[in-house]
Coordinates of C-alpha atoms in Angstrom, one line a residue:
X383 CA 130.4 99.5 43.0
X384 CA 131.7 99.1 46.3
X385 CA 129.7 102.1 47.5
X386 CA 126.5 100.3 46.4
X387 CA 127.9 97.3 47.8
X388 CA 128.4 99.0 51.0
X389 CA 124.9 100.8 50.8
X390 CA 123.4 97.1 50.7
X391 CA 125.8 95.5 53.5
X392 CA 125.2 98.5 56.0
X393 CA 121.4 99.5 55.4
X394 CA 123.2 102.6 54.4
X395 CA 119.7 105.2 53.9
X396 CA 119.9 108.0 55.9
X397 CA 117.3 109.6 57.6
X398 CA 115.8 113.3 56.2
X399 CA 115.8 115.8 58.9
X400 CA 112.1 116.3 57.9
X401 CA 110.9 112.9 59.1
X402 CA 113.2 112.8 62.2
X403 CA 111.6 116.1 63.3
X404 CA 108.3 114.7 62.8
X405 CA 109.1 111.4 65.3
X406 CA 110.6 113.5 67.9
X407 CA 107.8 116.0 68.0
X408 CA 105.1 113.1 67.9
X409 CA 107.4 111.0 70.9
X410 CA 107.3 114.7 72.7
X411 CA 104.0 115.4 72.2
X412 CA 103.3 111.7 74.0
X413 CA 104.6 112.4 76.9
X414 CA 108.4 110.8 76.4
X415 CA 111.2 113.0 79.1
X416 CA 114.6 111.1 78.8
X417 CA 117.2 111.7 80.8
X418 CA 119.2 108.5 78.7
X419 CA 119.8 108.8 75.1
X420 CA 120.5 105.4 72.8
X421 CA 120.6 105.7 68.5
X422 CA 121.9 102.3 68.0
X423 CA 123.0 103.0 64.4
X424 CA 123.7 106.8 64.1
X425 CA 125.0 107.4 60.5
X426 CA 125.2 110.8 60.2
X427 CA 123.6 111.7 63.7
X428 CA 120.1 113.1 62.8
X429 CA 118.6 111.2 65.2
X430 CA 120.9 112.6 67.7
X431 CA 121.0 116.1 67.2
X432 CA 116.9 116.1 66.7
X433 CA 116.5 114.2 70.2
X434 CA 118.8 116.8 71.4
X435 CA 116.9 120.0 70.7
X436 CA 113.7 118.1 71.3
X437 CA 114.5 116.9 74.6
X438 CA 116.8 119.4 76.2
X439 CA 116.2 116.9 79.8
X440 CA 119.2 114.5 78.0
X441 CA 122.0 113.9 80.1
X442 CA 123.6 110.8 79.4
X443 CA 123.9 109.1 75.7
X444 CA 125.7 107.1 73.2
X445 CA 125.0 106.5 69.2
X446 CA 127.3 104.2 67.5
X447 CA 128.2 103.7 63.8
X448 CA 129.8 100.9 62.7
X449 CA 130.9 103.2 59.8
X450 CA 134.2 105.4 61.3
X451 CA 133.6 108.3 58.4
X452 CA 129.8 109.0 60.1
X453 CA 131.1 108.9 63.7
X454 CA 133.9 111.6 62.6
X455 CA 131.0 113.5 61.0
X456 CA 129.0 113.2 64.2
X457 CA 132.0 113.8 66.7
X458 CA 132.6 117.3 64.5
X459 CA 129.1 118.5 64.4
X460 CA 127.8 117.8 68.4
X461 CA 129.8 120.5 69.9
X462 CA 129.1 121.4 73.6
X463 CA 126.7 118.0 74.0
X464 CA 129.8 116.1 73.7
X465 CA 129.9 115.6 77.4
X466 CA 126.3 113.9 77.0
X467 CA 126.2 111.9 74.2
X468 CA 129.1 109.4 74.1
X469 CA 130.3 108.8 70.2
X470 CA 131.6 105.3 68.9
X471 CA 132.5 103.7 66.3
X472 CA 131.1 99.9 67.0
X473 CA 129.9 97.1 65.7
X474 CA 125.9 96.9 67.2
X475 CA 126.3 93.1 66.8
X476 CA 129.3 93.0 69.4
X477 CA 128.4 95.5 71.6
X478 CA 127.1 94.3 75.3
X479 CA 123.5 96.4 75.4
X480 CA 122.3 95.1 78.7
X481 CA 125.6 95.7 80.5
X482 CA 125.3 99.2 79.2
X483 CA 121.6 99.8 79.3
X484 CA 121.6 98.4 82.9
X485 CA 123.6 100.9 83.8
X486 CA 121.8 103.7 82.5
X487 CA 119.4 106.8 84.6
X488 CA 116.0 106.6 83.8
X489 CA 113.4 107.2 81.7
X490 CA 115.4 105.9 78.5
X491 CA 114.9 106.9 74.5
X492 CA 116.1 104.6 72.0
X493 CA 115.5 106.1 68.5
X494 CA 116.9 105.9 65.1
X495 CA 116.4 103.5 61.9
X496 CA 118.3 100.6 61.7
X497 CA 119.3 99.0 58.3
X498 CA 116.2 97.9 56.2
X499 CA 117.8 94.6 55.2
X500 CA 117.9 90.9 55.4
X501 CA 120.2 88.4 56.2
X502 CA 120.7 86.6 52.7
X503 CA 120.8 90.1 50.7
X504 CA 124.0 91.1 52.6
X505 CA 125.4 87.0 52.5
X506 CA 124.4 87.7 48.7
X507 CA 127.1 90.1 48.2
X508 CA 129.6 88.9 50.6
X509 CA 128.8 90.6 53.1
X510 CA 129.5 90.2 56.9
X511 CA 127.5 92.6 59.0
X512 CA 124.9 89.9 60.4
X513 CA 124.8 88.3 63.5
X514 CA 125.8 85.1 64.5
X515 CA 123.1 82.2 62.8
X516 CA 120.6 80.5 64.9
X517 CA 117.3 79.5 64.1
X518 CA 115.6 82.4 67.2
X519 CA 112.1 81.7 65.1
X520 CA 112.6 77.9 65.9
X521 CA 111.4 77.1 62.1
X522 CA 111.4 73.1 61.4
X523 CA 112.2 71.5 58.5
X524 CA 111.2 72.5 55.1
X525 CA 110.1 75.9 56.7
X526 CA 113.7 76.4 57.7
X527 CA 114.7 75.6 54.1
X528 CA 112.5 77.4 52.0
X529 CA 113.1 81.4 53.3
X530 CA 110.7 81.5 55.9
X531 CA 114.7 81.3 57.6
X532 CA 115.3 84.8 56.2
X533 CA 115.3 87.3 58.4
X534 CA 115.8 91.0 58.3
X535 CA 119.0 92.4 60.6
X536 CA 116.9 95.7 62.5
X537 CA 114.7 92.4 63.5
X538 CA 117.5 91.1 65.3
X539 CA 118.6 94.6 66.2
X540 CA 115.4 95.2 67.8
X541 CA 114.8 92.1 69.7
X542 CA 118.3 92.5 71.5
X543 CA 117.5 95.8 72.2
X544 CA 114.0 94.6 73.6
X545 CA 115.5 92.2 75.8
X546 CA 117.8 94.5 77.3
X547 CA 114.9 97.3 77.9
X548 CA 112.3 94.7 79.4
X549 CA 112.6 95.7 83.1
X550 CA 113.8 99.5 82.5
X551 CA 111.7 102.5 82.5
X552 CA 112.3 103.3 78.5
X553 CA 110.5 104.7 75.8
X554 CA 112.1 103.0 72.0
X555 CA 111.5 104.9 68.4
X556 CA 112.6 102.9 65.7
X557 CA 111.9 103.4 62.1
X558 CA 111.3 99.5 60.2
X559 CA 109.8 97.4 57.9
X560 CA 105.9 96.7 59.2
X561 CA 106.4 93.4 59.0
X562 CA 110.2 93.7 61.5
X563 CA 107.7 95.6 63.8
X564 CA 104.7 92.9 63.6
X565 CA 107.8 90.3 64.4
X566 CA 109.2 91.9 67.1
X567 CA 106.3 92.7 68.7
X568 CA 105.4 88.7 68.4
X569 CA 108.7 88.1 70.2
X570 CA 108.0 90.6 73.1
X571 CA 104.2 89.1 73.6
X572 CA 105.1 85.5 73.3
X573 CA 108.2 86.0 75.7
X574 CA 106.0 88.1 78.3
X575 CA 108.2 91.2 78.1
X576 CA 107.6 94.3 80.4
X577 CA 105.9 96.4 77.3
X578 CA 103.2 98.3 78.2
X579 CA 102.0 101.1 75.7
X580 CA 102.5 100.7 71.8
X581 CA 101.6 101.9 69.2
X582 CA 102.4 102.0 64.9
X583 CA 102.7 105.1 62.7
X584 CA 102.7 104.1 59.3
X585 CA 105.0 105.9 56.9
X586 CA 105.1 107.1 53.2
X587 CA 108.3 104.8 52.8
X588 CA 108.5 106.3 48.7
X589 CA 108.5 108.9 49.2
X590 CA 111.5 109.8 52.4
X591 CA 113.3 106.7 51.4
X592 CA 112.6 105.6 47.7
X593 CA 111.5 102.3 48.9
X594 CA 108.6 100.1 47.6
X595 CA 108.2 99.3 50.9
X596 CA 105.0 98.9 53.6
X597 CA 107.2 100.9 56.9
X598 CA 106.3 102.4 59.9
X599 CA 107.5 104.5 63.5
X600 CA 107.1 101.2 66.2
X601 CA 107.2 103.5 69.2
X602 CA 107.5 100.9 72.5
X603 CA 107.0 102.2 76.3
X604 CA 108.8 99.7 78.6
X605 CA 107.9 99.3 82.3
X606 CA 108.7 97.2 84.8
X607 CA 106.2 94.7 85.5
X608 CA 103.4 96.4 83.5
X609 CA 103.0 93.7 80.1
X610 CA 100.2 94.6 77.2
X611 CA 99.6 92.6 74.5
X612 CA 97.9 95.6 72.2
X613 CA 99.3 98.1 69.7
X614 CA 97.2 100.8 68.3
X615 CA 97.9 101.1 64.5
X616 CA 97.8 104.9 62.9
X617 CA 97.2 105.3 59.1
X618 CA 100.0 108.5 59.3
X619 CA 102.8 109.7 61.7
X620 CA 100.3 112.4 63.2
X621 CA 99.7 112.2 67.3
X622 CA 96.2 114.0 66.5
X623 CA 94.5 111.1 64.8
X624 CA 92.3 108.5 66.6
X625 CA 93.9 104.4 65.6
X626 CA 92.2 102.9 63.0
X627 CA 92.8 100.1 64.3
X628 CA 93.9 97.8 67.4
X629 CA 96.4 94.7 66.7
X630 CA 96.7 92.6 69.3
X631 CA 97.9 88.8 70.6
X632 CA 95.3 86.0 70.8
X633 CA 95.1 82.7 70.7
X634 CA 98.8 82.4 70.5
X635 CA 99.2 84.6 67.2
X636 CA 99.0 88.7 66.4
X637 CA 95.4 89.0 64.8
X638 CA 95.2 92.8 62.7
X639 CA 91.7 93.7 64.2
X640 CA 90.8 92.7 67.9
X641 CA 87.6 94.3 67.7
X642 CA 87.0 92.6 64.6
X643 CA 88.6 89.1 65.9
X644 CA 86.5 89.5 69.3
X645 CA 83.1 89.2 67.0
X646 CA 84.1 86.3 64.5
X647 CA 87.0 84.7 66.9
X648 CA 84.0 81.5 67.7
X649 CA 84.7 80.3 64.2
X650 CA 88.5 79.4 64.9
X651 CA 89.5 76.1 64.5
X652 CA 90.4 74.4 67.6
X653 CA 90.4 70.6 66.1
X654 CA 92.1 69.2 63.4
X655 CA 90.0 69.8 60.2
X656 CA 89.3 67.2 57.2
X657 CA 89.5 70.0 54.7
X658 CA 93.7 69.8 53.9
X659 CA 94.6 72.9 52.4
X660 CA 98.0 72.9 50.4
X661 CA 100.1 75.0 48.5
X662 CA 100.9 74.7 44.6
X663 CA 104.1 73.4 42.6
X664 CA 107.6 75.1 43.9
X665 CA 110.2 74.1 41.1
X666 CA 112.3 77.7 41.3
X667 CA 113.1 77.6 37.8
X668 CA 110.1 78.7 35.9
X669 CA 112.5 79.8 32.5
X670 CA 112.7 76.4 31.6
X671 CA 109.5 74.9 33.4
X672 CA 106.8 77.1 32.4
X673 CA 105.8 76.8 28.8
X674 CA 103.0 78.7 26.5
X675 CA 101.3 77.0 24.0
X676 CA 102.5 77.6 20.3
X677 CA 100.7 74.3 18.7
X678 CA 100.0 70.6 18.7
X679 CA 102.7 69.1 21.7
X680 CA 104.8 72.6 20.4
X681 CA 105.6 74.6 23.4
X682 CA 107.8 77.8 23.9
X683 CA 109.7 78.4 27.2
X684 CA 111.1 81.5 29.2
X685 CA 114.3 81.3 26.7
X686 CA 112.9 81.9 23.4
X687 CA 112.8 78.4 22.8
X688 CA 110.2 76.3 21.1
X689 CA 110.6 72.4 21.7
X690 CA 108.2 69.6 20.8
X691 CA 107.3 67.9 23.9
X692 CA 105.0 64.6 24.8
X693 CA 101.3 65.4 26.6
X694 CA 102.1 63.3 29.9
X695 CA 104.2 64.9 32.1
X696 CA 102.8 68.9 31.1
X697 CA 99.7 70.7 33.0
X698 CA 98.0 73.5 32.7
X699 CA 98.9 76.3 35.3
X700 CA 97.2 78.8 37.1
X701 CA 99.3 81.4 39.0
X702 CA 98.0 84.0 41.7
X703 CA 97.5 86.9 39.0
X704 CA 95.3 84.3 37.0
X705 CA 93.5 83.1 39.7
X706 CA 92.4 86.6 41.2
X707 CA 91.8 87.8 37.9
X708 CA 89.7 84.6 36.9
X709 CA 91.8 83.9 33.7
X710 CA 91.9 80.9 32.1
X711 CA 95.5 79.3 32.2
X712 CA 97.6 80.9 29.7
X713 CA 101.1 78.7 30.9
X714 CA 102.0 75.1 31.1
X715 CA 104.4 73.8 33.6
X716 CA 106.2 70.2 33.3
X717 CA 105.1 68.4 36.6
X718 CA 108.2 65.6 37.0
X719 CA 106.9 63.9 40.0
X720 CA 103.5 62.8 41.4
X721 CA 104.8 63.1 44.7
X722 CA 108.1 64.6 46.3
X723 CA 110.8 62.3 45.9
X724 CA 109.3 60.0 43.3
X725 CA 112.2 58.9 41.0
X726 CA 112.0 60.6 37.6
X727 CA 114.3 58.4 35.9
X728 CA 111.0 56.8 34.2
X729 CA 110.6 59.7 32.3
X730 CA 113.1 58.7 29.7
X731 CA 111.4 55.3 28.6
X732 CA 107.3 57.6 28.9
X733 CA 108.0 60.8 27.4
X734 CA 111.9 60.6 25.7
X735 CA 111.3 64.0 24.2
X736 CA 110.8 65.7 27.7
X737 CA 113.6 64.1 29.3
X738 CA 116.0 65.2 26.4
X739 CA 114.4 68.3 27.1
X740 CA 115.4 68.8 31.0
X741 CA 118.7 66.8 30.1
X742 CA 119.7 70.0 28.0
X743 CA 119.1 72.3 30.7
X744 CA 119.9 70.3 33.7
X745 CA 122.8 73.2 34.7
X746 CA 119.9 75.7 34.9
X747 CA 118.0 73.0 37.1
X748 CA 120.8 71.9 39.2
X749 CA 121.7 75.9 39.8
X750 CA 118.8 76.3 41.7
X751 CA 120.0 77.8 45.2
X752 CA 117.3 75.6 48.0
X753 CA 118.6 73.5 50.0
X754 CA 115.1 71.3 49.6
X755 CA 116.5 70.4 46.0
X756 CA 119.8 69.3 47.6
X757 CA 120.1 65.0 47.8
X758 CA 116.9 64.5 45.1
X759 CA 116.3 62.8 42.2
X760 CA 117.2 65.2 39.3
X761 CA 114.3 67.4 37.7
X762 CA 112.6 67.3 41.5
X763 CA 109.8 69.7 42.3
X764 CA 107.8 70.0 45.8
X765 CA 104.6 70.8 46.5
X766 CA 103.1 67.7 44.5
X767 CA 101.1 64.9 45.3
X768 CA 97.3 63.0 44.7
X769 CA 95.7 66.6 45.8
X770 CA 97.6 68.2 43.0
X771 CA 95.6 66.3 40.5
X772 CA 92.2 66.6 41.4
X773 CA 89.7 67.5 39.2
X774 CA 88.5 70.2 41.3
X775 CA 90.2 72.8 43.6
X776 CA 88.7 75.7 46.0
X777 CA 91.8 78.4 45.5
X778 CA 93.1 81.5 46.8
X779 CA 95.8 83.6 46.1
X780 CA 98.2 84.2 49.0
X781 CA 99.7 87.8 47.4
X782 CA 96.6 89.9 46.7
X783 CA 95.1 92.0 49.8
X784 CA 91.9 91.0 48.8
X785 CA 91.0 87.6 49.4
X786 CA 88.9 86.0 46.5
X787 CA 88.0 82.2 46.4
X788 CA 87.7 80.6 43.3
X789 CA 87.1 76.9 41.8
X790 CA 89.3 75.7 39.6
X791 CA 88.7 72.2 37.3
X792 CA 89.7 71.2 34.3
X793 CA 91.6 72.8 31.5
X794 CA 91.3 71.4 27.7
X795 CA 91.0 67.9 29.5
X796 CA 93.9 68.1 32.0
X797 CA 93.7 68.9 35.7
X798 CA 94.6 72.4 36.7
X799 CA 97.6 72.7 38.7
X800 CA 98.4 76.0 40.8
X801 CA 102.1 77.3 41.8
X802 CA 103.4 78.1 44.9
X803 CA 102.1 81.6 45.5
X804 CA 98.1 79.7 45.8
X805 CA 96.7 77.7 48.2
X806 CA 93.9 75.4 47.9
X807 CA 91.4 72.3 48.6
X808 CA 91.1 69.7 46.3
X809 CA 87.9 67.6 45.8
X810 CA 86.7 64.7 43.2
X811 CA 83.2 66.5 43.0
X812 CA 81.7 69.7 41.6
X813 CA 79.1 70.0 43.7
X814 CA 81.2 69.8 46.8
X815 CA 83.7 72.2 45.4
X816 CA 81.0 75.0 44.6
X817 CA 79.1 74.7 48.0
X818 CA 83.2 75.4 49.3
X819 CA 83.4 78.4 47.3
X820 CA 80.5 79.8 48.6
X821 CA 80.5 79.6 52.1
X822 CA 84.6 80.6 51.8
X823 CA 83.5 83.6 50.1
X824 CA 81.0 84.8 52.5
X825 CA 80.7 87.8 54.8
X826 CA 81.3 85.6 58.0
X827 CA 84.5 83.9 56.7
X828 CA 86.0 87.0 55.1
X829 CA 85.5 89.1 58.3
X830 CA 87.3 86.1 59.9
X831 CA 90.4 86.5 57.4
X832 CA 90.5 90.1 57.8
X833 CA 90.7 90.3 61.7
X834 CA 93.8 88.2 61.2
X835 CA 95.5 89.1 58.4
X836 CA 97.6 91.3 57.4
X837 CA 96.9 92.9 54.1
X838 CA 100.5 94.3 53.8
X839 CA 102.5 91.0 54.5
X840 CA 104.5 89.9 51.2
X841 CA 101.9 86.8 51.7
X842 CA 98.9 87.8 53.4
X843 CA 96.9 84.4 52.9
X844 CA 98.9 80.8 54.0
X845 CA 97.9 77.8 54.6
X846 CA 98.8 78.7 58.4
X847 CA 96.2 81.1 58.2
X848 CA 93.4 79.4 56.4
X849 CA 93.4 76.2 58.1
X850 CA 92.8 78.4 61.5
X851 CA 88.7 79.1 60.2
X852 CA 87.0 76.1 61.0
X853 CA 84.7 75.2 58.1
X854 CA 82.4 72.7 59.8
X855 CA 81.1 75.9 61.9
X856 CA 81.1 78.0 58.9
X857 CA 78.8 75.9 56.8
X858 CA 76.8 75.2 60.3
X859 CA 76.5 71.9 60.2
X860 CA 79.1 68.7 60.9
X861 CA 80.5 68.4 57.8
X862 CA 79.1 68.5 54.1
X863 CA 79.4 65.8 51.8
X864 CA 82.9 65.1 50.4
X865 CA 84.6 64.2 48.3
X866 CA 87.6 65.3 49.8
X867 CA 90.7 64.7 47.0
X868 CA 93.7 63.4 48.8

């Protein structure tokens, strides 16, 4: 237990010699000639004794370990390179990187593969080996509440190492999540760091690490007063292949495709829009309030349990596998509020069978972790209000890679209500809602979506993203008639 517990806390996957050969030969075969070495998190030293052989130019180093085993391992195994590569047993999060890289001979390589994990899956285990907390993504309000706080730690790794490379001559290797490289790469453009060259190597995550995971090699070229806001994106960790793509920063964000951006970029938003799109029902505790169907007002939940329940306060629900598969609703979901903070003490005199109902499982309810729940009336879900009951919706998933628009009405003579993972438009008309559909579905807009998304994000489509196309241009005229539901 405490081994996995420690393989959790510390990121603990080493790195096969295989793939370490394969990002010092491809940073060689660019053009990289350090005289400075840096592997922030050495383990067992791979890293090191790779960028050794591969760059025989190396005369002044450290890799640290917070882990005092590895170091001995390392200290054993480097020989007569001793007197180059300086070995310690340290704590990245306390060490002082910009005194030491400021003091460093140039050109600089930082390589290596910090841990692959996030701040609440170490605090989930107890764990201490995070950083101080502050909000560096300056996240407001329910955003801050509702894990867009999360953050993985070789984020936070990389960004202090980023800071401290900005004016050096420096070259940095670093195996990580796609989505840590998309963010720190965010950071460096928004903050006007010295990055010139970069580029992304994706990597077969599976199969060197057994990790369902979307990773790459985020190889960085630092120079002073030379700033790029482009990355070229390879399909494989191979220096022979031509990008398949560019990523780049516009308009304040990191669009996927700026060739692709450059042609459909006229039909971004700049004005505030009439068409509101919103997210479904968040209520974290779908065991007890996601039902199926077994009869007349006879319901089953995630326990086993079948209850007898009233018709008022239960909706038929549509989550993203339904939605982008076009099924009918096959779950019901007890919807407690009309909108967020309504008091749902008045479900007790409307519907006393559903309140007995959430009374017996009110631990399960009050266990759920979010701070948004904290301070509410008791049964309280988010997500809800007027727009959740229209009669009509234009929806989307926000999981699948392909984006698919689809209208939803009504289900057995009850609204349609969506979860959290879809977003949507809600009108009071059908006709309105279909002409929606079909403009949202078109070439123009889905070249638009694609040119800034990013298929591989755990939510590739949010409301962030959609209310950037502006739909008045799509349609090509001021506005259609509506019957906007709000």
């Amino acid at each position: 237990m405490a081994r996995s517990k420690n393989k959790v806390e510390f990121g603990d996957f080493q790195t096969p010699a295989e793939l370490v050969s394969r990002v010092c030969n491809l940073i060689k075969q660019n053009g990289a000639n350090p005289v400075s070495l840096i592997e922030p998190t050495c383990g067992v030293g791979n890293f090191v004794f790779s960028a050794l052989e591969y760059f025989p130019s190396i005369e002044k180093g450290i890799a640290l370990d917070i882990n005092p085993t590895y170091t001995q391992m390392v200290k054993k195994r480097i020989g007569k390179d001793k007197s180059k590569v300086e070995i310690q047993t340290e704590d990245f999060f306390q060490f002082n990187w910009n005194k030491y890289i400021a003091n460093l001979p140039e050109p600089i390589l930082v390589i290596g593969n910090p841990p692959w994990v996030t701040n609440s899956q170490i605090s989930s285990i107890e764990g201490t080996n995070i950083p101080t907390k502050n909000n560096s993504q300056k996240l407001k309000g329910m955003d801050a509440l509702t894990g867009k706080s999360n953050f993985d730690i070789s984020e936070w790794m990389m960004i202090k190492l980023f800071d401290a490379l900005t004016d050096r001559n420096a070259t940095l290797a670093i195996l990580c999540k796609l989505s840590v490289a998309r963010k720190v790469l965010t950071y460096a453009w928004k903050n006007g760091l010295d990055i010139g060259e970069s580029a992304i190597y994706e990597i077969d995550a599976k199969e060197d690490f057994d990790a369902s995971v979307e990773a790459c090699l985020l190889v960085v070229r630092f120079s002073p007063n030379v700033i790029s806001k482009e990355c070229l994106w390879h399909s494989s960790l191979s220096s022979n292949l031509q990008p398949n793509r560019i990523i780049g920063f516009r308009n304040g964000r990191v669009v996927s495709d700026v060739v692709l951006y450059e042609k459909w970029k006229h039909l971004l938003s700049q004005t505030e829009q009439e068409y509101i799109w919103r997210s479904g029902i968040k209520h974290d505790c779908s065991r007890i309030m996601e039902l199926h169907r077994v009869g007349e007002n006879r319901y089953q939940n995630g326990l086993g349990e079948e209850i007898e329940l009233e018709e008022e306060y239960i909706y038929p629900l549509v989550k993203s596998s339904d939605l982008f598969n076009e099924r009918e609703p096959s779950r019901w979901v007890i919807v407690t509020q009309k909108k967020v903070g309504d008091d749902t003490s008045a479900i007790e005199k409307i519907a006393p069978k559903t309140w007995a109902y959430l009374k017996s499982h009110q631990d399960d309810l009050a266990k759920r972790t979010s701070g948004i729940y904290k301070n509410r009336p008791p049964f309280s879900i988010f997500g809800i209000g007027n727009y959740s009951f229209s009669p009509w919706k234009v929806a989307i998933s926000g999981l699948y890679k392909e984006p698919r628009f689809r209208m939803l009405g009504t289900y057995l003579g009850k609204p349609i209500v969506a979860d959290d993972t879809v977003n949507f438009v809600s009108f009071g008309s059908a006709a309105d809602a279909k002409e929606l559909a079909g403009v949202l579905n078109s070439n123009s807009a889905l070249s638009f979506l694609r040119a800034m998304t990013f298929v591989d994000a755990k939510r590739p489509y949010t409301v962030d993203l959609l209310k950037q196309l502006d739909i008045h241009k799509l349609i090509g005229r001021p506005r259609i008639k509506s019957s906007l539901f709000d």
